[in-house]
Short mmCIF file of C-alpha atoms in Angstrom, two decimals:
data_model
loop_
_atom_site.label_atom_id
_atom_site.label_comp_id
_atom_site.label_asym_id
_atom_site.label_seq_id
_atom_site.Cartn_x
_atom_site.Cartn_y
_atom_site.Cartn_z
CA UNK C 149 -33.36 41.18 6.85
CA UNK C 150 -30.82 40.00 4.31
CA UNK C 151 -31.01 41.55 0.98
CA UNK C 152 -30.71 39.87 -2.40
CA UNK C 153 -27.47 40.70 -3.02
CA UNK C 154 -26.22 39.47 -0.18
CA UNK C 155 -27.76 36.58 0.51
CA UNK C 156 -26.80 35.71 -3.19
CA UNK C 157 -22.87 36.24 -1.78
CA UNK C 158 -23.38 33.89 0.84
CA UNK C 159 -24.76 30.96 -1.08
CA UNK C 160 -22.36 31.36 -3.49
CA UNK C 161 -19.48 31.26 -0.62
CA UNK C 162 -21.46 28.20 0.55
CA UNK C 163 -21.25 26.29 -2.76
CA UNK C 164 -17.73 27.19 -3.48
CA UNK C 165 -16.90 26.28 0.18
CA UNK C 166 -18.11 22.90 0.35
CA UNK C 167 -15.70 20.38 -0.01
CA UNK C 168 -17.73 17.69 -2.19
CA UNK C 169 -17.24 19.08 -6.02
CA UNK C 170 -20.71 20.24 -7.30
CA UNK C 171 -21.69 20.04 -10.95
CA UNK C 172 -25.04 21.42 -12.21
CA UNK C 173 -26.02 20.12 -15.80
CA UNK C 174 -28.70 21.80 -17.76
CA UNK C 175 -31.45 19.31 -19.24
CA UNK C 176 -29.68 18.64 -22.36
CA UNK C 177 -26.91 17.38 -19.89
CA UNK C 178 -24.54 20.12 -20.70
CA UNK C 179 -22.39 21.16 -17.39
CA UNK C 180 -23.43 24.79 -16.39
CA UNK C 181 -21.85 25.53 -12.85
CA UNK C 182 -19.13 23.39 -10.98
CA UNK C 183 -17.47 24.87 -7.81
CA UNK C 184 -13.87 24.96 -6.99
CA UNK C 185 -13.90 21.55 -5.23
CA UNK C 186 -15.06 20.03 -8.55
CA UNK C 187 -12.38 21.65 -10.41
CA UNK C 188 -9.41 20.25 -7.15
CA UNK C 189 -10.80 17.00 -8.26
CA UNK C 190 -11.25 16.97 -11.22
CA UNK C 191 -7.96 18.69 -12.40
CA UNK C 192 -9.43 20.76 -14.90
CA UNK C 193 -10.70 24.18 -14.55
CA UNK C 194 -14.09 25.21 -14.77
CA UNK C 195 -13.27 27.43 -18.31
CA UNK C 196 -12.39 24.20 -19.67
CA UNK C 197 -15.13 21.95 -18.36
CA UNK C 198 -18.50 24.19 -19.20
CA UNK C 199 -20.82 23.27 -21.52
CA UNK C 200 -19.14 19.52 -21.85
CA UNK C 201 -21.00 16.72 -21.48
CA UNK C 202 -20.74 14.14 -18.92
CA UNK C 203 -18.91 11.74 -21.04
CA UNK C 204 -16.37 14.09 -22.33
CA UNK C 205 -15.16 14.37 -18.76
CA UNK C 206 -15.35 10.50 -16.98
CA UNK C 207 -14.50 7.29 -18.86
CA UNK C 208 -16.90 4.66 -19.98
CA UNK C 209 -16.51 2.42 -16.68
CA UNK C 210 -16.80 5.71 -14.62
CA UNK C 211 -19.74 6.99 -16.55
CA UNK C 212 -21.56 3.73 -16.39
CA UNK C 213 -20.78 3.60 -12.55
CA UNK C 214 -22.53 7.39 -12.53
CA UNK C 215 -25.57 6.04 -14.90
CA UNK C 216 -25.79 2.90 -11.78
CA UNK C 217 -25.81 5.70 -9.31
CA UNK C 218 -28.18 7.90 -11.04
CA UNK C 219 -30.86 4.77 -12.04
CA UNK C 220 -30.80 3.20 -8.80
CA UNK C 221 -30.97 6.80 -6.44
CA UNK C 222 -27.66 5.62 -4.67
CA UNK C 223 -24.12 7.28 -4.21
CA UNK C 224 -21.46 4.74 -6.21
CA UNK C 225 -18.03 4.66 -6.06
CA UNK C 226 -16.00 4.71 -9.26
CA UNK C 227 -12.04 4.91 -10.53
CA UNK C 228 -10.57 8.49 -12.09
CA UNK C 229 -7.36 9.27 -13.57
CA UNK C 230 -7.59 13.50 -12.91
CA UNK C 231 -5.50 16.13 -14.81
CA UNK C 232 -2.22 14.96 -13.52
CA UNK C 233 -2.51 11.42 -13.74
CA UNK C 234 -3.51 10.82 -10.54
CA UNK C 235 -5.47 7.80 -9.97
CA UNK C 236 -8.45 8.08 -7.46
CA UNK C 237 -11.56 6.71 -6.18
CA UNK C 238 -14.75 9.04 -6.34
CA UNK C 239 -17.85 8.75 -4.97
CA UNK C 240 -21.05 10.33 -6.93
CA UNK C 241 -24.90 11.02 -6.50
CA UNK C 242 -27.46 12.48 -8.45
CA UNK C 243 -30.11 14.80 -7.75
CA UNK C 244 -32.85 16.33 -9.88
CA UNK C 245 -33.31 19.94 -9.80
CA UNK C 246 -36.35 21.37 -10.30
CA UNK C 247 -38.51 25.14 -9.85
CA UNK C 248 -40.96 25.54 -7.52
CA UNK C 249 -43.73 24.22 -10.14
CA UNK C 250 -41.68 21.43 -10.50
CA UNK C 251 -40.14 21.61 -14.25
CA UNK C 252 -37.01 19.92 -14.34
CA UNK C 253 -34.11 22.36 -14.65
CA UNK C 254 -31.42 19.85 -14.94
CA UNK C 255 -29.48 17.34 -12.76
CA UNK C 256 -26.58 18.39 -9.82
CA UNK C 257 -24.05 15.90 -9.49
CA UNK C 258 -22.40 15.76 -6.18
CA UNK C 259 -18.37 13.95 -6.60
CA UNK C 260 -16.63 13.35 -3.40
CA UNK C 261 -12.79 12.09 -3.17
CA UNK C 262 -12.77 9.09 -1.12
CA UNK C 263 -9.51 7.87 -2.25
CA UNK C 264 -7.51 8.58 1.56
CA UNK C 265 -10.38 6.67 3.12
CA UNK C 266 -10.47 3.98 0.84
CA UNK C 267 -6.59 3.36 1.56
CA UNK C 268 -7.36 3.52 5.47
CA UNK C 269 -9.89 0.97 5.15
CA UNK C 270 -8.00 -1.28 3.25
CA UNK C 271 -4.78 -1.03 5.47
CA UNK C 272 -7.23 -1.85 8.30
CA UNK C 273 -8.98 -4.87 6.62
CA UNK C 274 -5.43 -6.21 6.00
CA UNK C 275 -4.76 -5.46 9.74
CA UNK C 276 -7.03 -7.54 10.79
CA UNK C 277 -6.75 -10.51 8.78
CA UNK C 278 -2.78 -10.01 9.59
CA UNK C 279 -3.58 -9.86 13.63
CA UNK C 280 -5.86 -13.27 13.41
CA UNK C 281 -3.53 -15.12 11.36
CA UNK C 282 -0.35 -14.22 13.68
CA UNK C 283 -1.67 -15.61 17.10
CA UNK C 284 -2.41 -19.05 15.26
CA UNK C 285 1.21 -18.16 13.77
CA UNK C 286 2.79 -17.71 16.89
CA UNK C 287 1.08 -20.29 18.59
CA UNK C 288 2.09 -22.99 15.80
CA UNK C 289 5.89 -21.99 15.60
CA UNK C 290 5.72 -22.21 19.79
CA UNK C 291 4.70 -25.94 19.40
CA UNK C 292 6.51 -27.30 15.87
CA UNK C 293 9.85 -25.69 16.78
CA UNK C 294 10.86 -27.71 19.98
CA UNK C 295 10.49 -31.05 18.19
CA UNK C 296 11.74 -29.63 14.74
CA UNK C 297 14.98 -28.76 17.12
CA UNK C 298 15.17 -32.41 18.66
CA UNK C 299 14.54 -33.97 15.51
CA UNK C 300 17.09 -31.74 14.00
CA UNK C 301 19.58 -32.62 16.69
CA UNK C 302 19.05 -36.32 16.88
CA UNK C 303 19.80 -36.74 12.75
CA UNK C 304 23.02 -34.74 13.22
CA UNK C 305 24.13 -37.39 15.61
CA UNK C 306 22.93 -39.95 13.47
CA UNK C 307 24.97 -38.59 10.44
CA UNK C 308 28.31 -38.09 12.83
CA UNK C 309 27.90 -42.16 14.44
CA UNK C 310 27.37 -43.74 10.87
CA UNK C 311 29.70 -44.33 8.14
CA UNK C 312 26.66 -43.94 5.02
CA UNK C 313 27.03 -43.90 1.50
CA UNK C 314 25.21 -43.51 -1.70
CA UNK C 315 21.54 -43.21 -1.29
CA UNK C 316 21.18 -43.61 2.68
CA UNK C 317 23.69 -40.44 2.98
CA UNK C 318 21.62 -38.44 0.32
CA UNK C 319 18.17 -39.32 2.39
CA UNK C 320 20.29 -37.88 5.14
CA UNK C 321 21.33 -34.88 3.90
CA UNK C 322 17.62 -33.86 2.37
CA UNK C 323 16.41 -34.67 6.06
CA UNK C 324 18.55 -31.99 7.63
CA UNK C 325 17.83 -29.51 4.99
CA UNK C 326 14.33 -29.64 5.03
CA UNK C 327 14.36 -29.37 9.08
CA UNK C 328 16.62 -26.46 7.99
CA UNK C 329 14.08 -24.78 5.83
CA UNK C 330 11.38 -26.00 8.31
CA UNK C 331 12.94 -23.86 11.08
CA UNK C 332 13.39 -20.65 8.49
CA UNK C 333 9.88 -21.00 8.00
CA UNK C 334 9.06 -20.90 11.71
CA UNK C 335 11.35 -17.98 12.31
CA UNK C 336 9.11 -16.49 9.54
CA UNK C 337 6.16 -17.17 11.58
CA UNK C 338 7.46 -15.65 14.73
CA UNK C 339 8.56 -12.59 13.20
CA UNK C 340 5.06 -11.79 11.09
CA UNK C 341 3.35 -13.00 14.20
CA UNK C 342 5.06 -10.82 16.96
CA UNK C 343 7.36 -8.42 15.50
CA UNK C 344 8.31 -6.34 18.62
CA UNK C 345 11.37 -3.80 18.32
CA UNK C 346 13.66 -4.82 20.38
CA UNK C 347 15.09 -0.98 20.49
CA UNK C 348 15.37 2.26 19.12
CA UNK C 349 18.56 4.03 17.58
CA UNK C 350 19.38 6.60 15.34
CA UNK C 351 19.84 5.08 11.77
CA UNK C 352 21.59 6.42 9.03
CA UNK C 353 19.58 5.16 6.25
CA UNK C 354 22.12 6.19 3.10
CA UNK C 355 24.78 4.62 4.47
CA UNK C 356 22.17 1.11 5.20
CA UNK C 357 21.25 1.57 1.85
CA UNK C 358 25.10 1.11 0.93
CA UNK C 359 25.63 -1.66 2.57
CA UNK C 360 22.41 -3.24 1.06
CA UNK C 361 23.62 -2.71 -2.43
CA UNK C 362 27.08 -4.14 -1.34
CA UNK C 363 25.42 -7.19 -0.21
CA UNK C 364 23.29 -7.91 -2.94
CA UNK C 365 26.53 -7.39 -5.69
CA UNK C 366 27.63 -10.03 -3.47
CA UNK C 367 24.95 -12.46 -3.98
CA UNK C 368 23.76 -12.35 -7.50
CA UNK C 369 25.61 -10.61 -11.03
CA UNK C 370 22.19 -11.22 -12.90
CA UNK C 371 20.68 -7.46 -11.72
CA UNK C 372 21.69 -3.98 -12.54
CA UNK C 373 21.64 -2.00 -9.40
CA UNK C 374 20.72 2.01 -9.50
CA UNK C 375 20.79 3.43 -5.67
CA UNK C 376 19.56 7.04 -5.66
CA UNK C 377 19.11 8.42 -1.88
CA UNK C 378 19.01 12.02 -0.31
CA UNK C 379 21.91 12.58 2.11
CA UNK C 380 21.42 13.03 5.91
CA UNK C 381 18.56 10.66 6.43
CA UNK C 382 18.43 9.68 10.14
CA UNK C 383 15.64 8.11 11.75
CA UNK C 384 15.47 6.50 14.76
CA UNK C 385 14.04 2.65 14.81
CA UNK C 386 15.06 -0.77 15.18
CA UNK C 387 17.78 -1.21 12.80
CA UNK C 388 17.17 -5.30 13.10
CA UNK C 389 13.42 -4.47 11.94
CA UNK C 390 14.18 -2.01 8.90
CA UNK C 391 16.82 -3.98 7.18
CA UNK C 392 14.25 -7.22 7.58
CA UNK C 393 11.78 -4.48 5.70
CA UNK C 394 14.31 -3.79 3.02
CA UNK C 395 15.80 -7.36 3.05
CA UNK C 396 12.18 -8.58 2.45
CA UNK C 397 11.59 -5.97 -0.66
CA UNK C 398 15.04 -7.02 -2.01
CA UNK C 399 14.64 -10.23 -2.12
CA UNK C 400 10.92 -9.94 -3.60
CA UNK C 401 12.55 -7.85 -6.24
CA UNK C 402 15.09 -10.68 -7.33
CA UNK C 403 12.94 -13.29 -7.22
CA UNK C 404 10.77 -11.16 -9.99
CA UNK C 405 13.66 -11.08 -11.73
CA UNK C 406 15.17 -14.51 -12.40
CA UNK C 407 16.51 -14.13 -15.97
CA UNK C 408 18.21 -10.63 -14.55
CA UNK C 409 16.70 -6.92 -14.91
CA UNK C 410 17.35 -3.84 -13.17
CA UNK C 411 16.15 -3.33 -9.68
CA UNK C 412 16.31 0.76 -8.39
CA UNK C 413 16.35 1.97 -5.19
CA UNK C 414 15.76 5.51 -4.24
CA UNK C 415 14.82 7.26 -1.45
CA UNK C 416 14.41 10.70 0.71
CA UNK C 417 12.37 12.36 3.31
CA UNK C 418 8.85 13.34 3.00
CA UNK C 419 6.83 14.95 6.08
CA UNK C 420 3.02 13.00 6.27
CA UNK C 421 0.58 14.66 8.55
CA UNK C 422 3.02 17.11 10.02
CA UNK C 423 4.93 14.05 11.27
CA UNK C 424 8.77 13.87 9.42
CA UNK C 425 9.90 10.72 8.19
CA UNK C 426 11.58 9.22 4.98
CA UNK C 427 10.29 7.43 2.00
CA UNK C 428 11.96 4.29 0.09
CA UNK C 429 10.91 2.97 -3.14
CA UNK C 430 11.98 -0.65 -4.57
CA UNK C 431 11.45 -0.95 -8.54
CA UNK C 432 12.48 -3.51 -10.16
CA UNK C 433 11.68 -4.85 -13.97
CA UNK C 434 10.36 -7.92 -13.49
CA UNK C 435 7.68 -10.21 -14.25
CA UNK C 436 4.64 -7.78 -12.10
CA UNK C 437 2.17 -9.09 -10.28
CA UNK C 438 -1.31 -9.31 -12.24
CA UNK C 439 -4.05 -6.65 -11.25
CA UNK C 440 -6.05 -9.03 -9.64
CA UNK C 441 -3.40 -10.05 -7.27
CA UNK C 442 -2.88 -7.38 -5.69
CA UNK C 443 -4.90 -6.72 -3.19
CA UNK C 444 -3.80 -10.24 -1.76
CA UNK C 445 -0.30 -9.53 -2.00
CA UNK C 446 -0.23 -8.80 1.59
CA UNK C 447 -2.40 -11.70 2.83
CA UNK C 448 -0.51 -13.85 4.86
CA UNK C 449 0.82 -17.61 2.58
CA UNK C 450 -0.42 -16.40 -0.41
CA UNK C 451 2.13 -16.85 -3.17
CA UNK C 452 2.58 -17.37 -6.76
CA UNK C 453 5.90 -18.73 -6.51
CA UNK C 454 6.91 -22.90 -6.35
CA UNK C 455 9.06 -22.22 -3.39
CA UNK C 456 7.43 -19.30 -2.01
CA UNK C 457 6.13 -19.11 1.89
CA UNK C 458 3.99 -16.00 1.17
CA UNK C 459 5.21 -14.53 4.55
CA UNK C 460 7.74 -12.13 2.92
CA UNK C 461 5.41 -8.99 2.05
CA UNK C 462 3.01 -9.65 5.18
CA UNK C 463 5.83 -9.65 7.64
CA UNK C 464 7.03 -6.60 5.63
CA UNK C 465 3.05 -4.90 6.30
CA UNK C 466 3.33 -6.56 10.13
CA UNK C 467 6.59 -4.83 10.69
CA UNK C 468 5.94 -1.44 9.25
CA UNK C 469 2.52 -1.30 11.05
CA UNK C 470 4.68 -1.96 14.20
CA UNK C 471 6.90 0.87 13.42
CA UNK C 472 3.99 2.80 12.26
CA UNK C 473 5.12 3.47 8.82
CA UNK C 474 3.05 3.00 5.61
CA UNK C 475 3.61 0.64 1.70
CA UNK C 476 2.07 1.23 -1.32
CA UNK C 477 2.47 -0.90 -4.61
CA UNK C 478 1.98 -0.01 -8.18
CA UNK C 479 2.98 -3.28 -10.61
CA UNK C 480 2.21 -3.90 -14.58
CA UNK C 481 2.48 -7.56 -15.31
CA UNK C 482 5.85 -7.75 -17.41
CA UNK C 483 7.05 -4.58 -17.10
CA UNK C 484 8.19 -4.99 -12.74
CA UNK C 485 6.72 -3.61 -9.61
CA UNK C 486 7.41 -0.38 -7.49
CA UNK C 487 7.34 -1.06 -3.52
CA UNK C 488 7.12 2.58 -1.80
CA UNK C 489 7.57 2.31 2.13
CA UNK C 490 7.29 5.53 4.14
CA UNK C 491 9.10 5.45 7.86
CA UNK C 492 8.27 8.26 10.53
CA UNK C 493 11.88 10.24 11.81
CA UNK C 494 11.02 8.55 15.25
CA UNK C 495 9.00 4.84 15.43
CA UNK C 496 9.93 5.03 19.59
CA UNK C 497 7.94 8.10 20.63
CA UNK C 498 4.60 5.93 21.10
CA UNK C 499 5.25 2.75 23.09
CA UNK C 500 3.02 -0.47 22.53
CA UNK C 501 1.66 0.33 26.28
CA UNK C 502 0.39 3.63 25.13
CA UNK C 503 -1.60 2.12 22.01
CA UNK C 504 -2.58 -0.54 24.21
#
């Protein structure tokens, strides 16, 4: 037989084990006991959250979320900001406690941090919708490009043969550049739809990011450019593939910025699930992209902009799935946007036959 004492120990191992935080509230709805998990989550110690109330610890949205949950018998998911300003989504039931002569001695609130999952799900939603829409992609840019290239080729001959003037040589020219941007837009396509590296080799990612920031102080005079990057950062990729990544974010970043701003770009390494790699962040101070944009930032053609594709930042997703690296966004409408991209040391060590 177990004795009191120690059977006590072991449920209190139990509770303080479990990785869901656990808060007990008394019947005037005053928080007695929380376990460690609760305070990981929550950010706060325990000292600091006992005998609070359940508003002094959630917001309004996230208390009425808890107040759904609790009404309706059902777990609910809600947004927290924890002690260090992290933002993350939670997931909380209710249930009654009561004695064995069933007198109510409070409520226990179960909290669970979802937030990792959430992400996953989402990157795998996106996945899909960005797998369907590149074979109609690549079967589309298969079929318009031959003619686009023929119709292209027979204008140019036209043009050379005739002697035109005035408003017959201005049709002209708009023809060709059109079939001009008609063809960038199918190269588009067939890089979102199939973006295969074409090899591996070691990159030196500092001196890219030099190069980048040469380029770009060759292109506009509008932006202030900050580059702040770790030294020794080698991975090994398809070079052609990660300067279409950070060509992509740089050129996103301008176009936010068409009255001029600032646009930084740091980076360094960061180790993800025991797997090295490197992390590069894009922040510019442009116009942001409104809150309820954002999860359709990475949808394939969808735009806000009067001479935007939309392929940009979904060839940007297709490519870093590819190379099996990860983005996140953070943006406040008139105060810019922060593009964080995370690369593994080594995108070759897992060919498309394994995965396949």
């Amino acid at each position: 037989k177990i004795g009191l004492d120690r059977l006590e120990t072991i449920n209190e191992a139990i509770v303080h084990s479990i990785r869901s935080g656990l808060f007990t509230f008394d019947p005037q709805g005053k928080i007695i006991f929380l376990n460690r998990s609760a305070e990981e989550i929550i950010g706060r110690s325990a000292e600091s959250l006992l005998g609070k109330s359940l508003d002094q610890v959630f917001s309004p949205e996230a208390r009425a979320r808890l107040d759904e949950a609790r009404a309706q018998g059902v777990r609910n998911k809600l947004s927290f900001a924890d002690g260090s300003g992290r933002n993350l989504i939670l997931e909380g039931s209710w249930q009654k406690l009561e004695n064995r002569e069933g007198q109510s001695l409070g409520e226990l609130l179960v909290i669970s941090d979802i937030t990792e999952m959430e992400k996953m799900e989402e990157r795998l939603r996106v996945a899909d919708r960005l797998a369907a829409v590149g074979k109609l992609a690549a079967g589309i840019a298969h079929e318009v490009r031959n003619p686009l290239a023929a119709i292209s080729g027979s204008i140019e001959l036209l043009q050379k043969g005739a002697d035109l003037k005035g408003s017959d040589a201005n049709l002209m020219g708009i023809v060709l550049s059109e079939t001009e941007r008609l063809n960038r837009l199918i190269t588009d396509f067939l890089l979102y739809a199939w973006p295969l590296p074409r090899g591996f080799e070691a990159i030196p990612i500092r001196e890219l990011l030099l190069n980048l920031v040469r380029m770009i102080k060759a292109r506009t005079d509008h932006v202030e450019l900050a580059l702040q990057a770790e030294p020794d950062m080698i991975i090994k990729s398809d070079p052609r593939l990660v300067e279409q990544i950070f060509w992509n974010l740089v050129n996103n970043a301008l176009e936010a910025m068409p009255k001029g701003g600032k646009l930084v770009i740091s980076a360094g390494k960061e180790t993800r699930d025991s797997r090295p790699g490197i992390w590069i962040t894009f922040t510019d101070s442009g116009v942001g992209v409104p809150p309820e944009h954002l999860d359709r930032i990475f949808d394939p053609f969808f735009t806000t902009k009067d001479s935007g594709t939309g392929l940009g930042l979904s060839t940007t997703w297709r490519i870093l799935e590819e190379l099996k690296g990860d983005i996140e966004v953070s943006s406040e409408p008139g105060k810019g946007s922060s593009f964080r991209i995370w690369l593994p040391a080594d995108s070759g060590l897992e060919t498309r036959e394994d995965r396949s």
